[in-house]
mmCIF file of C-alpha atoms in Angstrom:
data_model
loop_
_atom_site.group_PDB
_atom_site.id
_atom_site.type_symbol
_atom_site.label_atom_id
_atom_site.label_comp_id
_atom_site.label_asym_id
_atom_site.label_seq_id
_atom_site.Cartn_x
_atom_site.Cartn_y
_atom_site.Cartn_z
ATOM 1 C CA MET A 1 15.836 5.230 -0.250
ATOM 2 C CA GLY A 2 13.063 2.650 0.129
ATOM 3 C CA THR A 3 11.893 -0.307 2.141
ATOM 4 C CA PRO A 4 9.074 -2.556 0.810
ATOM 5 C CA GLN A 5 8.830 -4.671 -2.315
ATOM 6 C CA ALA A 6 7.070 -1.785 -4.091
ATOM 7 C CA ALA A 7 10.367 0.158 -4.012
ATOM 8 C CA VAL A 8 12.465 -2.604 -5.610
ATOM 9 C CA PRO A 9 11.415 -2.050 -9.260
ATOM 10 C CA THR A 10 12.626 1.564 -9.122
ATOM 11 C CA LEU A 11 15.983 0.552 -7.669
ATOM 12 C CA GLU A 12 16.330 -2.145 -10.322
ATOM 13 C CA ARG A 13 15.430 0.345 -13.066
ATOM 14 C CA LEU A 14 18.014 2.864 -11.828
ATOM 15 C CA ILE A 15 20.694 0.210 -12.209
ATOM 16 C CA GLU A 16 19.406 -0.886 -15.623
ATOM 17 C CA ASP A 17 19.491 2.742 -16.789
ATOM 18 C CA GLY A 18 23.180 2.929 -15.954
ATOM 19 C CA HIS A 19 23.018 5.160 -12.889
ATOM 20 C CA ASP A 20 25.698 4.654 -10.267
ATOM 21 C CA VAL A 21 23.712 3.919 -7.103
ATOM 22 C CA VAL A 22 26.249 4.854 -4.438
ATOM 23 C CA ALA A 23 24.139 3.692 -1.478
ATOM 24 C CA VAL A 24 20.766 2.351 -0.404
ATOM 25 C CA TYR A 25 18.904 3.575 2.663
ATOM 26 C CA THR A 26 16.228 1.327 4.142
ATOM 27 C CA GLN A 27 14.446 0.815 7.456
ATOM 28 C CA PRO A 28 16.271 -1.067 10.238
ATOM 29 C CA ASP A 29 15.863 -4.849 10.322
ATOM 30 C CA ARG A 30 12.922 -5.961 12.428
ATOM 31 C CA PRO A 31 11.710 -9.263 13.929
ATOM 32 C CA SER A 32 8.831 -10.892 12.088
ATOM 33 C CA GLY A 33 6.634 -13.967 12.371
ATOM 34 C CA ARG A 34 5.966 -16.282 15.263
ATOM 35 C CA GLY A 35 9.640 -16.892 15.908
ATOM 36 C CA ASN A 36 10.493 -13.170 15.859
ATOM 37 C CA LYS A 37 13.182 -13.937 13.308
ATOM 38 C CA ILE A 38 15.078 -10.899 12.055
ATOM 39 C CA VAL A 39 14.237 -10.247 8.416
ATOM 40 C CA PHE A 40 15.727 -7.854 5.867
ATOM 41 C CA SER A 41 13.559 -5.483 3.893
ATOM 42 C CA PRO A 42 13.057 -6.383 0.201
ATOM 43 C CA VAL A 43 15.126 -3.341 -0.765
ATOM 44 C CA LYS A 44 18.017 -4.454 1.451
ATOM 45 C CA GLU A 45 17.856 -7.987 0.035
ATOM 46 C CA PHE A 46 18.090 -6.611 -3.497
ATOM 47 C CA ALA A 47 20.901 -4.183 -2.619
ATOM 48 C CA ILE A 48 22.980 -6.965 -1.053
ATOM 49 C CA GLN A 49 22.583 -9.052 -4.210
ATOM 50 C CA ARG A 50 23.939 -6.122 -6.228
ATOM 51 C CA ALA A 51 26.737 -5.341 -3.736
ATOM 52 C CA ILE A 52 25.393 -1.843 -3.013
ATOM 53 C CA PRO A 53 26.280 -0.381 0.416
ATOM 54 C CA VAL A 54 23.256 -0.362 2.734
ATOM 55 C CA TYR A 55 22.558 2.210 5.448
ATOM 56 C CA GLN A 56 19.882 1.662 8.107
ATOM 57 C CA PRO A 57 19.920 4.566 10.566
ATOM 58 C CA THR A 58 17.511 4.279 13.484
ATOM 59 C CA LYS A 59 17.210 8.075 13.465
ATOM 60 C CA VAL A 60 17.512 10.491 10.566
ATOM 61 C CA LYS A 61 16.939 13.751 12.431
ATOM 62 C CA THR A 62 20.435 13.987 13.879
ATOM 63 C CA VAL A 63 23.540 15.927 12.857
ATOM 64 C CA GLU A 64 25.489 12.680 12.492
ATOM 65 C CA ALA A 65 22.888 11.119 10.183
ATOM 66 C CA ALA A 66 22.874 14.213 7.971
ATOM 67 C CA GLU A 67 26.676 14.266 7.782
ATOM 68 C CA ASP A 68 26.818 10.584 6.826
ATOM 69 C CA PHE A 69 24.238 11.195 4.114
ATOM 70 C CA ARG A 70 25.988 14.256 2.714
ATOM 71 C CA SER A 71 29.335 12.429 2.650
ATOM 72 C CA LEU A 72 27.965 10.123 -0.066
ATOM 73 C CA ASP A 73 28.426 13.048 -2.465
ATOM 74 C CA ALA A 74 25.596 11.915 -4.741
ATOM 75 C CA ASP A 75 23.842 13.950 -7.440
ATOM 76 C CA ILE A 76 20.324 13.184 -6.270
ATOM 77 C CA ALA A 77 18.303 11.085 -3.801
ATOM 78 C CA VAL A 78 15.480 8.909 -5.117
ATOM 79 C CA VAL A 79 12.874 8.036 -2.485
ATOM 80 C CA VAL A 80 10.195 5.333 -2.826
ATOM 81 C CA ALA A 81 8.219 4.296 0.260
ATOM 82 C CA TYR A 82 11.177 4.743 2.601
ATOM 83 C CA GLY A 83 8.884 5.067 5.600
ATOM 84 C CA ARG A 84 10.455 8.110 7.232
ATOM 85 C CA ILE A 85 9.807 11.844 7.028
ATOM 86 C CA LEU A 86 13.139 13.228 5.834
ATOM 87 C CA PRO A 87 14.493 16.417 7.435
ATOM 88 C CA GLU A 88 15.544 19.386 5.318
ATOM 89 C CA ALA A 89 19.224 18.496 5.770
ATOM 90 C CA PHE A 90 18.627 15.323 3.735
ATOM 91 C CA LEU A 91 16.500 17.024 1.090
ATOM 92 C CA THR A 92 19.161 19.651 0.375
ATOM 93 C CA ALA A 93 22.252 17.450 0.736
ATOM 94 C CA PHE A 94 22.782 16.883 -2.998
ATOM 95 C CA PRO A 95 22.831 19.264 -5.995
ATOM 96 C CA ASN A 96 19.542 17.956 -7.431
ATOM 97 C CA GLY A 97 17.818 17.479 -4.101
ATOM 98 C CA ALA A 98 15.458 14.534 -3.654
ATOM 99 C CA VAL A 99 12.828 13.087 -5.981
ATOM 100 C CA ASN A 100 10.000 10.966 -4.653
ATOM 101 C CA VAL A 101 7.893 8.342 -6.436
ATOM 102 C CA HIS A 102 4.408 8.431 -4.896
ATOM 103 C CA PHE A 103 1.640 5.983 -5.748
ATOM 104 C CA SER A 104 -1.279 8.337 -6.352
ATOM 105 C CA LEU A 105 -2.237 11.261 -8.566
ATOM 106 C CA LEU A 106 -1.146 14.011 -6.207
ATOM 107 C CA PRO A 107 -2.525 16.057 -4.549
ATOM 108 C CA ALA A 108 -4.939 13.157 -4.048
ATOM 109 C CA TYR A 109 -4.038 10.671 -1.330
ATOM 110 C CA ARG A 110 -1.016 12.167 0.342
ATOM 111 C CA GLY A 111 0.384 9.950 3.058
ATOM 112 C CA ALA A 112 1.392 6.412 3.904
ATOM 113 C CA ALA A 113 -1.293 4.268 2.254
ATOM 114 C CA PRO A 114 -2.505 5.881 -0.997
ATOM 115 C CA VAL A 115 -3.183 2.617 -2.848
ATOM 116 C CA ASN A 116 -5.283 1.149 -0.044
ATOM 117 C CA TRP A 117 -7.446 4.201 0.555
ATOM 118 C CA ALA A 118 -8.050 4.803 -3.145
ATOM 119 C CA ILE A 119 -9.657 1.357 -3.395
ATOM 120 C CA VAL A 120 -11.476 1.666 -0.063
ATOM 121 C CA ASN A 121 -13.000 4.952 -1.197
ATOM 122 C CA GLY A 122 -14.211 3.450 -4.468
ATOM 123 C CA GLU A 123 -11.933 5.366 -6.833
ATOM 124 C CA THR A 124 -11.923 4.147 -10.420
ATOM 125 C CA LYS A 125 -8.519 5.590 -11.346
ATOM 126 C CA THR A 126 -5.202 6.341 -9.713
ATOM 127 C CA GLY A 127 -1.594 6.523 -10.853
ATOM 128 C CA ALA A 128 1.976 7.404 -9.987
ATOM 129 C CA THR A 129 3.597 10.796 -9.438
ATOM 130 C CA THR A 130 7.191 11.965 -9.278
ATOM 131 C CA MET A 131 7.783 15.130 -7.284
ATOM 132 C CA ARG A 132 10.552 17.266 -5.881
ATOM 133 C CA MET A 133 10.503 16.659 -2.146
ATOM 134 C CA ASP A 134 10.078 19.415 0.408
ATOM 135 C CA ILE A 135 9.611 19.245 4.174
ATOM 136 C CA GLY A 136 5.845 18.738 3.937
ATOM 137 C CA LEU A 137 3.980 15.437 3.681
ATOM 138 C CA ASP A 138 3.892 14.769 -0.080
ATOM 139 C CA THR A 139 3.511 18.500 -0.780
ATOM 140 C CA GLY A 140 6.411 18.987 -3.212
ATOM 141 C CA ASP A 141 6.122 20.266 -6.774
ATOM 142 C CA ILE A 142 4.914 17.695 -9.301
ATOM 143 C CA LEU A 143 7.343 16.596 -12.020
ATOM 144 C CA LEU A 144 5.521 13.865 -13.973
ATOM 145 C CA GLN A 145 2.323 11.844 -13.551
ATOM 146 C CA ARG A 146 0.863 8.745 -15.163
ATOM 147 C CA GLU A 147 -2.722 7.534 -14.763
ATOM 148 C CA THR A 148 -4.246 4.045 -14.707
ATOM 149 C CA GLU A 149 -7.704 2.527 -14.232
ATOM 150 C CA ILE A 150 -8.414 0.540 -11.076
ATOM 151 C CA GLY A 151 -9.894 -2.859 -11.920
ATOM 152 C CA GLY A 152 -13.337 -3.559 -10.509
ATOM 153 C CA HIS A 153 -12.078 -6.622 -8.590
ATOM 154 C CA GLU A 154 -8.458 -5.503 -8.117
ATOM 155 C CA THR A 155 -7.025 -5.711 -4.615
ATOM 156 C CA SER A 156 -4.519 -3.259 -3.152
ATOM 157 C CA VAL A 157 -1.799 -5.922 -3.448
ATOM 158 C CA GLU A 158 -2.477 -6.391 -7.153
ATOM 159 C CA LEU A 159 -2.730 -2.658 -7.822
ATOM 160 C CA MET A 160 0.463 -1.971 -5.885
ATOM 161 C CA ASP A 161 2.345 -4.472 -8.026
ATOM 162 C CA ARG A 162 1.244 -2.615 -11.174
ATOM 163 C CA LEU A 163 1.970 0.825 -9.762
ATOM 164 C CA ALA A 164 5.437 -0.227 -8.606
ATOM 165 C CA VAL A 165 6.392 -0.985 -12.211
ATOM 166 C CA MET A 166 4.681 2.178 -13.450
ATOM 167 C CA GLY A 167 6.516 4.227 -10.828
ATOM 168 C CA ALA A 168 9.869 2.770 -11.877
ATOM 169 C CA GLU A 169 9.199 3.748 -15.497
ATOM 170 C CA LEU A 170 8.112 7.225 -14.445
ATOM 171 C CA CYS A 171 11.213 7.684 -12.305
ATOM 172 C CA SER A 172 13.398 6.638 -15.231
ATOM 173 C CA GLU A 173 11.716 9.203 -17.477
ATOM 174 C CA THR A 174 11.946 11.875 -14.764
ATOM 175 C CA LEU A 175 15.679 11.489 -14.228
ATOM 176 C CA ARG A 176 16.330 11.314 -17.962
ATOM 177 C CA ASN A 177 14.559 14.647 -18.532
ATOM 178 C CA LEU A 178 15.037 16.304 -15.150
ATOM 179 C CA LYS A 179 16.604 19.502 -16.495
ATOM 180 C CA HIS A 180 13.771 20.036 -18.964
ATOM 181 C CA ILE A 181 10.716 19.302 -16.817
ATOM 182 C CA ASP A 182 8.696 22.300 -15.653
ATOM 183 C CA ALA A 183 7.646 21.351 -12.151
ATOM 184 C CA ARG A 184 4.184 22.528 -11.119
ATOM 185 C CA VAL A 185 2.918 23.494 -7.704
ATOM 186 C CA GLN A 186 0.266 21.200 -6.269
ATOM 187 C CA ASP A 187 -3.288 22.451 -5.815
ATOM 188 C CA HIS A 188 -3.024 22.247 -2.024
ATOM 189 C CA PRO A 189 -6.655 23.176 -1.123
ATOM 190 C CA VAL A 190 -8.009 20.069 -2.889
ATOM 191 C CA ALA A 191 -5.522 17.641 -1.336
ATOM 192 C CA THR A 192 -6.834 14.422 0.217
ATOM 193 C CA PHE A 193 -5.050 12.124 2.626
ATOM 194 C CA ALA A 194 -4.245 8.438 3.054
ATOM 195 C CA PRO A 195 -3.214 7.911 6.683
ATOM 196 C CA ILE A 196 -1.485 4.895 8.174
ATOM 197 C CA MET A 197 -4.031 2.104 8.554
ATOM 198 C CA LYS A 198 -4.976 0.811 11.994
ATOM 199 C CA LYS A 199 -6.026 -2.725 12.917
ATOM 200 C CA SER A 200 -9.467 -1.434 13.834
ATOM 201 C CA ASP A 201 -9.984 -0.096 10.286
ATOM 202 C CA GLY A 202 -10.415 -3.673 9.105
ATOM 203 C CA GLN A 203 -13.445 -4.565 11.221
ATOM 204 C CA ILE A 204 -16.444 -4.828 8.903
ATOM 205 C CA ASP A 205 -19.408 -2.583 9.579
ATOM 206 C CA TRP A 206 -22.300 -4.565 8.101
ATOM 207 C CA THR A 207 -24.524 -1.450 8.051
ATOM 208 C CA MET A 208 -22.437 -0.232 5.104
ATOM 209 C CA SER A 209 -23.585 -1.090 1.584
ATOM 210 C CA ALA A 210 -22.347 -4.279 -0.081
ATOM 211 C CA ARG A 211 -20.285 -2.197 -2.511
ATOM 212 C CA ASP A 212 -18.581 -0.224 0.277
ATOM 213 C CA ILE A 213 -17.808 -3.385 2.217
ATOM 214 C CA THR A 214 -16.392 -5.044 -0.904
ATOM 215 C CA ASN A 215 -14.144 -2.027 -1.516
ATOM 216 C CA ARG A 216 -12.808 -2.248 2.031
ATOM 217 C CA ILE A 217 -12.133 -5.968 1.668
ATOM 218 C CA ARG A 218 -10.186 -5.271 -1.566
ATOM 219 C CA GLY A 219 -8.381 -2.272 -0.118
ATOM 220 C CA PHE A 220 -7.331 -3.537 3.293
ATOM 221 C CA GLN A 221 -4.994 -6.237 1.983
ATOM 222 C CA PRO A 222 -2.620 -7.511 3.234
ATOM 223 C CA PHE A 223 -3.062 -5.290 6.332
ATOM 224 C CA PRO A 224 -5.185 -4.830 8.356
ATOM 225 C CA SER A 225 -7.385 -7.228 6.333
ATOM 226 C CA ALA A 226 -11.175 -7.162 6.624
ATOM 227 C CA PHE A 227 -12.598 -9.195 9.480
ATOM 228 C CA THR A 228 -15.756 -9.875 11.429
ATOM 229 C CA PHE A 229 -16.849 -11.909 14.444
ATOM 230 C CA LEU A 230 -19.395 -14.646 15.091
ATOM 231 C CA ASN A 231 -19.821 -16.006 18.619
ATOM 232 C CA GLU A 232 -16.560 -14.246 19.539
ATOM 233 C CA LYS A 233 -14.688 -16.117 16.811
ATOM 234 C CA ARG A 234 -12.880 -14.093 14.177
ATOM 235 C CA PHE A 235 -13.402 -14.575 10.459
ATOM 236 C CA THR A 236 -11.215 -12.800 7.886
ATOM 237 C CA ILE A 237 -12.957 -12.047 4.586
ATOM 238 C CA TRP A 238 -10.636 -12.092 1.565
ATOM 239 C CA ARG A 239 -12.857 -12.031 -1.499
ATOM 240 C CA THR A 240 -16.454 -11.006 -2.100
ATOM 241 C CA GLU A 241 -18.778 -9.521 -4.656
ATOM 242 C CA ALA A 242 -22.008 -7.588 -4.423
ATOM 243 C CA ALA A 243 -25.029 -9.842 -5.025
ATOM 244 C CA ASP A 244 -28.513 -9.191 -6.344
ATOM 245 C CA GLY A 245 -31.549 -8.731 -4.159
ATOM 246 C CA GLY A 246 -32.439 -7.451 -0.747
ATOM 247 C CA PHE A 247 -33.999 -9.738 1.801
ATOM 248 C CA GLY A 248 -35.010 -7.372 4.583
ATOM 249 C CA ALA A 249 -32.837 -9.144 7.161
ATOM 250 C CA GLY A 250 -30.725 -7.148 9.597
ATOM 251 C CA PRO A 251 -27.154 -6.194 8.612
ATOM 252 C CA GLY A 252 -24.708 -9.057 9.068
ATOM 253 C CA THR A 253 -27.326 -11.782 8.836
ATOM 254 C CA ILE A 254 -26.311 -14.917 6.925
ATOM 255 C CA LEU A 255 -28.940 -15.674 4.287
ATOM 256 C CA ALA A 256 -30.033 -18.793 2.500
ATOM 257 C CA GLY A 257 -28.443 -18.748 -0.941
ATOM 258 C CA GLY A 258 -28.136 -20.952 -3.971
ATOM 259 C CA ALA A 259 -25.748 -23.865 -4.293
ATOM 260 C CA GLY A 260 -22.346 -22.892 -2.964
ATOM 261 C CA GLU A 261 -23.387 -19.322 -2.153
ATOM 262 C CA LEU A 262 -22.779 -17.677 1.218
ATOM 263 C CA LEU A 263 -24.844 -14.490 1.245
ATOM 264 C CA VAL A 264 -24.860 -11.821 3.956
ATOM 265 C CA SER A 265 -27.285 -8.939 4.376
ATOM 266 C CA CYS A 266 -25.701 -5.461 4.364
ATOM 267 C CA GLY A 267 -26.900 -1.889 4.811
ATOM 268 C CA SER A 268 -29.350 -0.116 2.520
ATOM 269 C CA GLY A 269 -31.024 -3.428 1.655
ATOM 270 C CA THR A 270 -27.971 -4.747 -0.206
ATOM 271 C CA VAL A 271 -26.500 -8.249 -0.170
ATOM 272 C CA ILE A 272 -22.917 -9.475 -0.418
ATOM 273 C CA SER A 273 -21.654 -12.868 -1.549
ATOM 274 C CA LEU A 274 -18.665 -14.149 0.441
ATOM 275 C CA LEU A 275 -16.314 -16.040 -1.855
ATOM 276 C CA GLU A 276 -13.149 -16.648 0.168
ATOM 277 C CA ILE A 277 -12.916 -16.547 3.952
ATOM 278 C CA GLN A 278 -10.593 -17.676 6.733
ATOM 279 C CA PHE A 279 -11.382 -18.868 10.235
ATOM 280 C CA GLU A 280 -8.779 -17.687 12.741
ATOM 281 C CA GLY A 281 -5.740 -19.934 12.791
ATOM 282 C CA LYS A 282 -6.823 -21.776 9.639
ATOM 283 C CA ARG A 283 -6.097 -21.449 5.915
ATOM 284 C CA ARG A 284 -8.117 -19.400 3.436
ATOM 285 C CA VAL A 285 -10.892 -21.426 1.816
ATOM 286 C CA HIS A 286 -13.843 -21.003 -0.526
ATOM 287 C CA ALA A 287 -16.994 -20.066 1.322
ATOM 288 C CA LYS A 288 -18.821 -23.226 0.254
ATOM 289 C CA GLU A 289 -16.451 -25.245 2.475
ATOM 290 C CA PHE A 290 -17.921 -23.446 5.463
ATOM 291 C CA LEU A 291 -21.430 -24.104 4.187
ATOM 292 C CA ASN A 292 -20.681 -27.799 3.780
ATOM 293 C CA SER A 293 -19.211 -28.004 7.290
ATOM 294 C CA GLY A 294 -22.265 -26.436 8.898
ATOM 295 C CA GLN A 295 -20.201 -23.897 10.834
ATOM 296 C CA LEU A 296 -22.095 -21.038 9.163
ATOM 297 C CA ARG A 297 -25.864 -21.343 8.757
ATOM 298 C CA PRO A 298 -28.667 -19.047 7.629
ATOM 299 C CA GLY A 299 -29.918 -16.863 10.458
ATOM 300 C CA MET A 300 -26.551 -16.482 12.152
ATOM 301 C CA VAL A 301 -25.416 -12.865 12.497
ATOM 302 C CA PHE A 302 -21.921 -11.483 12.002
ATOM 303 C CA GLY A 303 -20.964 -8.479 14.097
#
């Protein structure tokens, strides 16, 4: 049971390990892009290529949905970023219940966007966890965990790609040793959360420090992205780094920099260097292209 690209490596690994995947559950097809063309989820695309039956119920909290699920007569359900809270009838349908691959070191970052919020919050490490699912939000007993460092310039897209492979390996090990793993109860009082991201989360608050802003730019990719406004025009910021110095200008002020540098004043006297930006409706470019065009000049203020 999974939907995005991050769930595909686990499905592929299950097949490689010789498991008989009797069905795939994924979110219903949805329109996407300017033409509202119906697109399949990455998991569905992969399942079709492997001739695995695909189920896409619009509702899972019905008697009919539970009966259809139980009729598959599987040994276990493996869930990776399915995108639905599963009712108890699903979690208890099969002899070995349901195992989830979650992309954090639980109980840290329970919820929909653990990779994004870990980077936004400046964490230096994260990982993958397999757990036995219960009716709570990522509250089930932990089976196995694996830790990894978060690169200083790594975006959430890049980190998710690594964790997807790590999660697939961890799931393989979990299923191979399932009968011998001593599951452990999570330390619930210290749990932290990673809620669904909103568009408004991406708007840059220039009163934050350069480091905090950089973390948000890395973490809010590909959605909601980090953006700011200048004269009511939207600019998306894709890549930055903290710069030396503090110039005493107000937060969001564009500063005079060296050759090819686009510097912006941030909170606490810090400065950020914008490396890759995008004007609305245009392609992503290096910041120096904006400097050369004269669209952004020292003294202008983002906000």
